[in-house]
Amino acid sequence: MNTNEHEVEGVKLIQSHNAFYNPAQKLNRDLSVLVINTYIEEIKNPKILETMSATGLRGIRYCKEIKNNPQVFLNDISEKSIEEIKINLKLNDIINASVTKNDCINLMNSNKSFYNVIDIDPYGSCNVYVESAFRGIKHNGLLCITATDTAVLCSQRVKCFSRYDTLIVRESSCHEIALRTLLSFVSRCASRNNCSIEPLLSISVDYYVRIFLIVKKSETLAKNTFHNNSYFLICQCFNRREIRMNDSEVNNDCELCHKKMKLCGPFWNKPLHNKEFINKMLKNDLEKRILGFLNIMNSELDTPFYYCLNDLSKQIKCCTPPLRKIVNALLNAHYKVSLTHCKLNSIKTNASLNLIYFLINRYNKKEDLFKDQFKGLEFSFDDNSKTNEVIRDDFYRGLMFSHLGPLKRV
């Protein structure tokens, strides 16, 4: 290998200071290859557009690793990046790629219904690219969209409304709020273009969110967007109440703490993942980190948002019970419960928040909150036979977060 070359993720790249390599995005690229390969099983010569190629690392991986003889289009607006991409393609003996220097918005607008797969992975917000993606994608095409402005999506109410037309509030389920905000925004963009979306996989990890969507070009299906999104009232005590679009009267008094709840949304109210699609991906030989994410996503309940046990315990001034004990108690009381890939020590459940507060309080042997409401409830913190299915070893929860920052120069 030439001293001016180095190898990253099996790809030879020229040494450069013009573009960035981010090791935290390796999971993003690995997962994208897996999703695209699973999606294109029956598509011959799929057309794949990488909208912002930089060094070409991702696009070259698509050329080398995507099956069914893909035609990969690597695009960038930077002249220096284009020069680098061409060198890197030659270093890797890639012949099934086309390189364009263009504004990706113009590129997608001018190639209507042309691409089977469009990958949008910007630094920052993806909002300005989404409308054009629905013009460039084919019916039943795959959209892969990243947003790295998670500070906005998780906690900045005014900026989030400005960028994504959604009102948010900063609270413990902020990472799922980010996903459902992005999905809602994208679904509404789709509707304006007579399209609908079907999420295959939605992931919040490290400093970014990434969604994989099937696009249906149908005016009839586009109308369902109205029902696929909901507003929520969210309280500082972590109580949440869904408001459907056709609800005529709304009371924002919290029934738990009696304070006023904040109006938030609209959020995507349908599942984040397609479990059948995840099961197809799980048939591959996978490294532990991806395997853990897919297993935990496959187990997630579809109910919107999760509860962080640390935050709930802090709210009522209690020590945080072991995760297993709360899962045991909910299962023993015949409720559904799952973990979430978005945050450690957190659960998704169909049980009410006041029941969870009741269980945390009871575990700490304090005077019972809501004891009158649960007077006849039989509960136990003893092991339930299903608990090991909820908290599985092959979730590899210790590998969920890389703790790597956004960018690193090569």
CSV table of C-alpha atoms in Angstrom, one decimal:
chain,number,residue,atom,x,y,z
A,1,MET,CA,0.0,0.0,0.0
A,2,ASN,CA,1.2,3.5,-0.9
A,3,THR,CA,2.3,5.6,2.1
A,4,ASN,CA,-0.3,8.2,0.9
A,5,GLU,CA,-3.0,5.5,1.4
A,6,HIS,CA,-4.7,4.1,4.4
A,7,GLU,CA,-7.4,1.5,4.9
A,8,VAL,CA,-10.7,2.2,6.7
A,9,GLU,CA,-13.4,-0.5,7.1
A,10,GLY,CA,-11.9,-2.5,4.3
A,11,VAL,CA,-11.7,0.5,1.9
A,12,LYS,CA,-8.5,2.1,0.6
A,13,LEU,CA,-8.5,5.9,1.0
A,14,ILE,CA,-6.1,8.6,0.0
A,15,GLN,CA,-4.7,10.5,3.0
A,16,SER,CA,-6.4,13.8,3.1
A,17,HIS,CA,-7.2,16.9,5.2
A,18,ASN,CA,-10.2,17.9,3.0
A,19,ALA,CA,-12.7,15.4,4.4
A,20,PHE,CA,-13.6,13.8,7.7
A,21,TYR,CA,-13.6,10.2,8.9
A,22,ASN,CA,-15.8,9.6,11.9
A,23,PRO,CA,-15.3,6.2,13.7
A,24,ALA,CA,-18.6,6.7,15.6
A,25,GLN,CA,-20.4,6.4,12.2
A,26,LYS,CA,-19.1,2.9,11.5
A,27,LEU,CA,-22.2,1.4,13.1
A,28,ASN,CA,-24.3,3.7,10.8
A,29,ARG,CA,-22.4,2.4,7.7
A,30,ASP,CA,-22.5,-1.2,8.8
A,31,LEU,CA,-26.2,-1.1,9.5
A,32,SER,CA,-26.9,0.7,6.2
A,33,VAL,CA,-25.1,-2.1,4.3
A,34,LEU,CA,-27.2,-4.7,6.2
A,35,VAL,CA,-30.5,-2.9,5.7
A,36,ILE,CA,-29.9,-2.2,2.0
A,37,ASN,CA,-28.8,-5.8,1.3
A,38,THR,CA,-31.9,-7.1,3.1
A,39,TYR,CA,-34.2,-4.7,1.2
A,40,ILE,CA,-32.8,-5.3,-2.3
A,41,GLU,CA,-33.0,-9.2,-2.2
A,42,GLU,CA,-35.3,-9.3,-5.2
A,43,ILE,CA,-34.1,-6.1,-7.0
A,44,LYS,CA,-31.6,-6.5,-9.8
A,45,ASN,CA,-29.1,-3.7,-10.5
A,46,PRO,CA,-30.5,-1.3,-7.9
A,47,LYS,CA,-29.7,2.3,-8.3
A,48,ILE,CA,-28.3,3.7,-5.1
A,49,LEU,CA,-27.6,7.5,-4.5
A,50,GLU,CA,-25.3,8.6,-1.8
A,51,THR,CA,-26.1,12.3,-1.7
A,52,MET,CA,-23.1,13.7,0.2
A,53,SER,CA,-20.2,11.4,-0.4
A,54,ALA,CA,-17.2,13.3,1.1
A,55,THR,CA,-14.3,10.8,0.8
A,56,GLY,CA,-16.6,8.2,-0.9
A,57,LEU,CA,-16.1,5.7,2.0
A,58,ARG,CA,-19.7,4.8,2.4
A,59,GLY,CA,-20.4,4.7,-1.4
A,60,ILE,CA,-17.4,2.5,-2.0
A,61,ARG,CA,-18.6,0.1,0.7
A,62,TYR,CA,-21.9,0.0,-1.1
A,63,CYS,CA,-20.1,-0.8,-4.4
A,64,LYS,CA,-18.1,-3.6,-2.7
A,65,GLU,CA,-20.7,-5.0,-0.3
A,66,ILE,CA,-24.2,-4.5,-1.8
A,67,LYS,CA,-25.3,-7.5,-3.8
A,68,ASN,CA,-27.3,-7.8,-7.0
A,69,ASN,CA,-24.8,-5.7,-9.0
A,70,PRO,CA,-25.8,-2.2,-7.9
A,71,GLN,CA,-25.2,1.0,-9.8
A,72,VAL,CA,-24.0,3.4,-7.1
A,73,PHE,CA,-24.1,7.2,-7.6
A,74,LEU,CA,-21.6,9.2,-5.5
A,75,ASN,CA,-22.4,12.8,-5.3
A,76,ASP,CA,-20.9,15.8,-3.6
A,77,ILE,CA,-21.0,19.6,-4.1
A,78,SER,CA,-17.3,20.0,-3.2
A,79,GLU,CA,-14.7,19.9,-6.1
A,80,LYS,CA,-12.0,18.7,-3.7
A,81,SER,CA,-14.3,15.9,-2.5
A,82,ILE,CA,-15.0,14.9,-6.1
A,83,GLU,CA,-11.3,14.7,-6.9
A,84,GLU,CA,-10.8,12.5,-3.8
A,85,ILE,CA,-13.7,10.2,-4.6
A,86,LYS,CA,-12.3,9.5,-8.1
A,87,ILE,CA,-8.9,8.7,-6.6
A,88,ASN,CA,-10.4,6.4,-4.0
A,89,LEU,CA,-12.6,4.6,-6.5
A,90,LYS,CA,-9.5,3.9,-8.6
A,91,LEU,CA,-7.6,2.7,-5.5
A,92,ASN,CA,-10.4,0.2,-4.9
A,93,ASP,CA,-10.8,-0.9,-8.5
A,94,ILE,CA,-14.5,0.2,-8.5
A,95,ILE,CA,-16.2,0.2,-11.9
A,96,ASN,CA,-19.9,0.2,-10.9
A,97,ALA,CA,-20.0,3.8,-9.7
A,98,SER,CA,-20.9,7.1,-11.2
A,99,VAL,CA,-19.6,10.4,-9.8
A,100,THR,CA,-21.4,13.7,-9.9
A,101,LYS,CA,-20.7,17.2,-8.6
A,102,ASN,CA,-24.0,18.7,-7.8
A,103,ASP,CA,-26.3,20.1,-5.2
A,104,CYS,CA,-28.0,16.9,-4.1
A,105,ILE,CA,-31.4,18.8,-4.0
A,106,ASN,CA,-31.1,19.6,-7.7
A,107,LEU,CA,-29.9,16.1,-8.4
A,108,MET,CA,-32.9,14.4,-6.8
A,109,ASN,CA,-35.4,17.0,-8.3
A,110,SER,CA,-34.0,16.4,-11.8
A,111,ASN,CA,-34.1,12.6,-11.6
A,112,LYS,CA,-37.7,11.9,-10.7
A,113,SER,CA,-38.6,8.4,-9.5
A,114,PHE,CA,-35.1,7.2,-10.6
A,115,TYR,CA,-33.4,5.7,-7.5
A,116,ASN,CA,-34.2,2.5,-5.6
A,117,VAL,CA,-32.2,3.8,-2.6
A,118,ILE,CA,-31.4,7.3,-1.5
A,119,ASP,CA,-29.0,7.9,1.4
A,120,ILE,CA,-29.1,11.3,3.1
A,121,ASP,CA,-26.4,11.6,5.8
A,122,PRO,CA,-25.6,15.3,6.4
A,123,TYR,CA,-23.7,17.0,9.1
A,124,GLY,CA,-26.5,18.6,11.1
A,125,SER,CA,-30.2,18.7,10.1
A,126,CYS,CA,-31.6,16.8,7.2
A,127,ASN,CA,-34.7,18.9,6.9
A,128,VAL,CA,-33.9,20.8,3.6
A,129,TYR,CA,-33.2,17.5,1.7
A,130,VAL,CA,-36.3,15.5,2.5
A,131,GLU,CA,-38.8,17.0,0.0
A,132,SER,CA,-36.5,16.4,-2.9
A,133,ALA,CA,-35.8,12.8,-1.8
A,134,PHE,CA,-39.5,12.0,-2.3
A,135,ARG,CA,-39.2,13.2,-5.9
A,136,GLY,CA,-36.1,11.2,-6.7
A,137,ILE,CA,-37.1,7.9,-5.0
A,138,LYS,CA,-39.0,5.2,-6.8
A,139,HIS,CA,-42.3,3.7,-5.6
A,140,ASN,CA,-41.4,1.1,-2.9
A,141,GLY,CA,-37.9,2.7,-2.7
A,142,LEU,CA,-35.8,2.9,0.4
A,143,LEU,CA,-34.9,6.2,2.1
A,144,CYS,CA,-32.0,6.2,4.6
A,145,ILE,CA,-32.0,9.5,6.5
A,146,THR,CA,-29.6,10.7,9.3
A,147,ALA,CA,-29.9,13.7,11.5
A,148,THR,CA,-27.0,14.7,13.8
A,149,ASP,CA,-28.7,17.8,15.3
A,150,THR,CA,-30.0,15.8,18.2
A,151,ALA,CA,-29.6,18.7,20.7
A,152,VAL,CA,-32.3,20.4,18.7
A,153,LEU,CA,-34.4,17.3,18.3
A,154,CYS,CA,-34.1,16.4,22.0
A,155,SER,CA,-34.3,19.6,23.9
A,156,GLN,CA,-34.6,22.9,21.9
A,157,ARG,CA,-38.3,23.6,21.6
A,158,VAL,CA,-38.1,26.8,19.5
A,159,LYS,CA,-35.4,25.5,17.1
A,160,CYS,CA,-37.1,22.1,16.7
A,161,PHE,CA,-40.3,23.8,15.8
A,162,SER,CA,-38.5,26.0,13.3
A,163,ARG,CA,-36.7,23.0,11.6
A,164,TYR,CA,-39.2,20.2,12.0
A,165,ASP,CA,-42.6,21.8,12.7
A,166,THR,CA,-42.9,19.9,15.9
A,167,LEU,CA,-43.2,21.2,19.5
A,168,ILE,CA,-41.0,19.2,22.0
A,169,VAL,CA,-40.2,19.3,25.6
A,170,ARG,CA,-37.0,18.2,27.2
A,171,GLU,CA,-37.6,15.1,29.2
A,172,SER,CA,-36.1,11.6,29.9
A,173,SER,CA,-37.6,10.0,26.7
A,174,CYS,CA,-35.9,12.7,24.6
A,175,HIS,CA,-34.1,10.2,22.3
A,176,GLU,CA,-37.4,8.5,21.3
A,177,ILE,CA,-39.0,12.0,21.0
A,178,ALA,CA,-36.2,12.8,18.5
A,179,LEU,CA,-37.0,9.7,16.4
A,180,ARG,CA,-40.8,10.3,16.5
A,181,THR,CA,-40.2,14.0,15.7
A,182,LEU,CA,-38.1,13.1,12.6
A,183,LEU,CA,-40.5,10.4,11.4
A,184,SER,CA,-43.5,12.8,11.8
A,185,PHE,CA,-41.7,15.5,9.9
A,186,VAL,CA,-40.7,13.1,7.1
A,187,SER,CA,-44.2,11.6,6.9
A,188,ARG,CA,-45.7,15.1,6.5
A,189,CYS,CA,-43.2,15.9,3.7
A,190,ALA,CA,-44.1,12.6,2.1
A,191,SER,CA,-47.8,13.5,2.2
A,192,ARG,CA,-47.2,16.8,0.5
A,193,ASN,CA,-45.7,14.8,-2.4
A,194,ASN,CA,-48.5,12.2,-2.5
A,195,CYS,CA,-46.4,9.6,-0.7
A,196,SER,CA,-46.5,7.6,2.5
A,197,ILE,CA,-43.8,6.0,4.6
A,198,GLU,CA,-43.3,2.7,6.3
A,199,PRO,CA,-40.4,2.6,8.8
A,200,LEU,CA,-38.2,-0.5,8.6
A,201,LEU,CA,-35.8,0.6,11.4
A,202,SER,CA,-35.3,3.7,13.5
A,203,ILE,CA,-32.3,4.1,15.7
A,204,SER,CA,-31.1,6.6,18.2
A,205,VAL,CA,-27.4,6.1,19.1
A,206,ASP,CA,-24.5,8.1,20.2
A,207,TYR,CA,-25.0,11.7,18.8
A,208,TYR,CA,-27.4,11.0,15.9
A,209,VAL,CA,-30.6,9.4,14.8
A,210,ARG,CA,-31.1,7.3,11.7
A,211,ILE,CA,-34.3,6.1,10.0
A,212,PHE,CA,-34.8,3.6,7.2
A,213,LEU,CA,-38.1,4.0,5.3
A,214,ILE,CA,-40.0,2.4,2.5
A,215,VAL,CA,-41.8,5.0,0.3
A,216,LYS,CA,-45.2,4.3,-1.2
A,217,LYS,CA,-46.2,6.7,-4.0
A,218,SER,CA,-49.9,6.7,-3.4
A,219,GLU,CA,-52.3,9.7,-3.0
A,220,THR,CA,-54.7,7.4,-1.0
A,221,LEU,CA,-52.0,6.2,1.4
A,222,ALA,CA,-50.7,9.8,1.8
A,223,LYS,CA,-54.0,10.7,3.4
A,224,ASN,CA,-53.2,8.3,6.3
A,225,THR,CA,-50.5,10.7,7.5
A,226,PHE,CA,-53.2,12.6,9.3
A,227,HIS,CA,-53.9,9.5,11.5
A,228,ASN,CA,-50.2,8.4,11.7
A,229,ASN,CA,-49.3,11.5,13.9
A,230,SER,CA,-50.6,12.7,17.2
A,231,TYR,CA,-50.1,15.5,19.7
A,232,PHE,CA,-49.2,14.6,23.3
A,233,LEU,CA,-49.6,16.5,26.5
A,234,ILE,CA,-46.4,15.9,28.6
A,235,CYS,CA,-46.0,16.8,32.2
A,236,GLN,CA,-42.9,17.5,34.3
A,237,CYS,CA,-43.8,14.5,36.4
A,238,PHE,CA,-43.3,12.4,33.1
A,239,ASN,CA,-47.0,11.8,32.7
A,240,ARG,CA,-48.1,11.7,29.0
A,241,ARG,CA,-51.4,11.8,27.3
A,242,GLU,CA,-52.0,11.3,23.6
A,243,ILE,CA,-54.3,13.7,21.7
A,244,ARG,CA,-55.5,12.4,18.3
A,245,MET,CA,-55.8,14.8,15.5
A,246,ASN,CA,-59.6,14.8,15.5
A,247,ASP,CA,-60.0,15.2,19.3
A,248,SER,CA,-62.2,18.3,19.8
A,249,GLU,CA,-61.7,19.0,23.5
A,250,VAL,CA,-58.4,18.9,25.4
A,251,ASN,CA,-57.9,19.2,29.1
A,252,ASN,CA,-54.2,19.9,30.0
A,253,ASP,CA,-54.5,19.3,33.8
A,254,CYS,CA,-52.3,16.4,34.9
A,255,GLU,CA,-54.2,13.8,36.8
A,256,LEU,CA,-51.1,12.7,38.7
A,257,CYS,CA,-49.5,16.0,40.0
A,258,HIS,CA,-52.4,18.4,39.1
A,259,LYS,CA,-50.0,20.8,37.3
A,260,LYS,CA,-50.5,22.0,33.7
A,261,MET,CA,-49.2,19.7,31.0
A,262,LYS,CA,-47.3,21.0,27.9
A,263,LEU,CA,-48.6,20.5,24.4
A,264,CYS,CA,-46.1,18.7,22.3
A,265,GLY,CA,-46.1,17.2,18.8
A,266,PRO,CA,-47.1,16.2,16.3
A,267,PHE,CA,-45.2,12.9,16.8
A,268,TRP,CA,-45.2,9.7,14.7
A,269,ASN,CA,-47.6,7.4,16.6
A,270,LYS,CA,-47.0,4.2,14.6
A,271,PRO,CA,-44.3,1.5,15.2
A,272,LEU,CA,-40.6,2.6,14.9
A,273,HIS,CA,-39.6,-0.7,13.4
A,274,ASN,CA,-40.8,-3.5,11.1
A,275,LYS,CA,-40.2,-6.7,13.1
A,276,GLU,CA,-40.5,-9.0,10.1
A,277,PHE,CA,-37.7,-7.0,8.4
A,278,ILE,CA,-35.6,-7.1,11.5
A,279,ASN,CA,-36.0,-10.9,11.7
A,280,LYS,CA,-34.7,-11.1,8.1
A,281,MET,CA,-31.6,-9.1,9.1
A,282,LEU,CA,-31.0,-11.3,12.1
A,283,LYS,CA,-30.4,-14.3,9.8
A,284,ASN,CA,-27.0,-12.8,9.0
A,285,ASP,CA,-23.8,-13.3,10.8
A,286,LEU,CA,-23.6,-10.1,12.8
A,287,GLU,CA,-21.1,-8.5,15.2
A,288,LYS,CA,-22.2,-8.1,18.8
A,289,ARG,CA,-23.1,-4.4,18.8
A,290,ILE,CA,-25.4,-4.6,15.8
A,291,LEU,CA,-26.8,-7.9,17.0
A,292,GLY,CA,-27.6,-6.3,20.4
A,293,PHE,CA,-29.4,-3.3,18.8
A,294,LEU,CA,-31.5,-5.5,16.5
A,295,ASN,CA,-32.4,-7.9,19.3
A,296,ILE,CA,-33.5,-5.1,21.6
A,297,MET,CA,-35.4,-3.3,18.8
A,298,ASN,CA,-37.2,-6.5,17.9
A,299,SER,CA,-38.4,-6.8,21.5
A,300,GLU,CA,-39.5,-3.2,21.9
A,301,LEU,CA,-43.2,-2.5,22.5
A,302,ASP,CA,-44.8,-0.2,20.0
A,303,THR,CA,-46.2,2.1,22.6
A,304,PRO,CA,-44.8,5.6,22.2
A,305,PHE,CA,-42.1,6.7,24.6
A,306,TYR,CA,-40.3,5.0,27.5
A,307,TYR,CA,-39.8,5.6,31.2
A,308,CYS,CA,-36.3,6.0,32.7
A,309,LEU,CA,-36.3,4.4,36.2
A,310,ASN,CA,-33.5,6.8,37.4
A,311,ASP,CA,-35.6,9.8,36.5
A,312,LEU,CA,-38.8,8.5,38.0
A,313,SER,CA,-37.1,7.6,41.2
A,314,LYS,CA,-35.5,11.0,41.5
A,315,GLN,CA,-38.9,12.6,40.9
A,316,ILE,CA,-40.4,10.9,44.0
A,317,LYS,CA,-37.1,11.1,46.0
A,318,CYS,CA,-36.5,7.4,46.1
A,319,CYS,CA,-33.5,5.1,45.4
A,320,THR,CA,-33.7,3.6,41.9
A,321,PRO,CA,-34.9,-0.1,42.2
A,322,PRO,CA,-33.0,-2.7,40.1
A,323,LEU,CA,-34.4,-2.9,36.6
A,324,ARG,CA,-35.1,-6.6,37.0
A,325,LYS,CA,-37.3,-6.0,40.1
A,326,ILE,CA,-39.6,-3.5,38.3
A,327,VAL,CA,-39.8,-5.8,35.2
A,328,ASN,CA,-40.6,-8.7,37.5
A,329,ALA,CA,-43.4,-6.7,39.2
A,330,LEU,CA,-45.0,-5.6,36.0
A,331,LEU,CA,-44.9,-9.1,34.5
A,332,ASN,CA,-46.3,-10.6,37.7
A,333,ALA,CA,-49.2,-8.1,37.5
A,334,HIS,CA,-49.8,-9.2,33.9
A,335,TYR,CA,-48.6,-6.1,32.1
A,336,LYS,CA,-46.5,-5.9,29.0
A,337,VAL,CA,-43.0,-4.5,29.4
A,338,SER,CA,-39.8,-4.2,27.2
A,339,LEU,CA,-36.5,-2.4,27.3
A,340,THR,CA,-35.6,0.3,24.8
A,341,HIS,CA,-32.5,0.8,22.6
A,342,CYS,CA,-32.7,4.5,23.2
A,343,LYS,CA,-31.6,4.6,26.9
A,344,LEU,CA,-30.3,2.3,29.5
A,345,ASN,CA,-32.3,1.4,32.7
A,346,SER,CA,-35.5,2.4,30.9
A,347,ILE,CA,-38.7,0.5,30.1
A,348,LYS,CA,-41.6,0.7,27.7
A,349,THR,CA,-44.9,-0.7,29.1
A,350,ASN,CA,-48.7,-0.6,28.8
A,351,ALA,CA,-48.9,0.0,32.6
A,352,SER,CA,-49.8,3.4,33.8
A,353,LEU,CA,-47.2,5.8,35.2
A,354,ASN,CA,-48.9,5.9,38.6
A,355,LEU,CA,-48.5,2.2,38.9
A,356,ILE,CA,-44.8,2.4,38.2
A,357,TYR,CA,-44.5,5.2,40.8
A,358,PHE,CA,-46.4,2.9,43.2
A,359,LEU,CA,-44.0,0.0,42.6
A,360,ILE,CA,-40.9,2.2,43.0
A,361,ASN,CA,-42.3,3.5,46.2
A,362,ARG,CA,-43.2,0.1,47.5
A,363,TYR,CA,-39.8,-1.3,46.6
A,364,ASN,CA,-38.3,1.4,48.8
A,365,LYS,CA,-40.7,0.5,51.6
A,366,LYS,CA,-42.0,4.1,51.8
A,367,GLU,CA,-45.5,5.3,52.3
A,368,ASP,CA,-47.4,4.2,49.3
A,369,LEU,CA,-48.2,6.7,46.5
A,370,PHE,CA,-51.5,5.9,44.8
A,371,LYS,CA,-52.1,3.1,47.3
A,372,ASP,CA,-55.9,3.6,47.1
A,373,GLN,CA,-55.9,3.1,43.4
A,374,PHE,CA,-54.1,-0.3,43.6
A,375,LYS,CA,-55.6,-1.6,46.8
A,376,GLY,CA,-56.7,-4.9,45.3
A,377,LEU,CA,-53.6,-5.3,43.1
A,378,GLU,CA,-51.6,-8.5,43.6
A,379,PHE,CA,-47.9,-7.8,42.9
A,380,SER,CA,-44.6,-9.3,43.6
A,381,PHE,CA,-40.9,-8.4,42.9
A,382,ASP,CA,-40.1,-12.1,42.7
A,383,ASP,CA,-38.6,-13.5,39.5
A,384,ASN,CA,-41.0,-14.0,36.7
A,385,SER,CA,-40.3,-16.8,34.1
A,386,LYS,CA,-40.5,-14.2,31.3
A,387,THR,CA,-38.1,-11.7,32.8
A,388,ASN,CA,-35.1,-13.2,31.1
A,389,GLU,CA,-36.8,-12.7,27.7
A,390,VAL,CA,-37.2,-9.0,28.5
A,391,ILE,CA,-33.7,-8.6,29.8
A,392,ARG,CA,-31.6,-10.8,27.5
A,393,ASP,CA,-27.9,-11.3,27.6
A,394,ASP,CA,-27.7,-11.0,23.8
A,395,PHE,CA,-28.9,-7.4,24.0
A,396,TYR,CA,-25.2,-6.6,24.8
A,397,ARG,CA,-26.3,-3.4,26.5
A,398,GLY,CA,-22.8,-2.5,27.5
A,399,LEU,CA,-22.0,-2.0,23.8
A,400,MET,CA,-24.9,0.3,23.0
A,401,PHE,CA,-23.1,3.6,23.2
A,402,SER,CA,-19.6,4.2,21.8
A,403,HIS,CA,-19.1,7.5,23.7
A,404,LEU,CA,-17.3,8.8,20.5
A,405,GLY,CA,-17.9,12.4,19.4
A,406,PRO,CA,-19.1,13.7,16.1
A,407,LEU,CA,-16.0,14.3,14.0
A,408,LYS,CA,-12.3,13.4,13.7
A,409,ARG,CA,-9.9,14.4,11.0
A,410,VAL,CA,-8.1,11.6,9.2
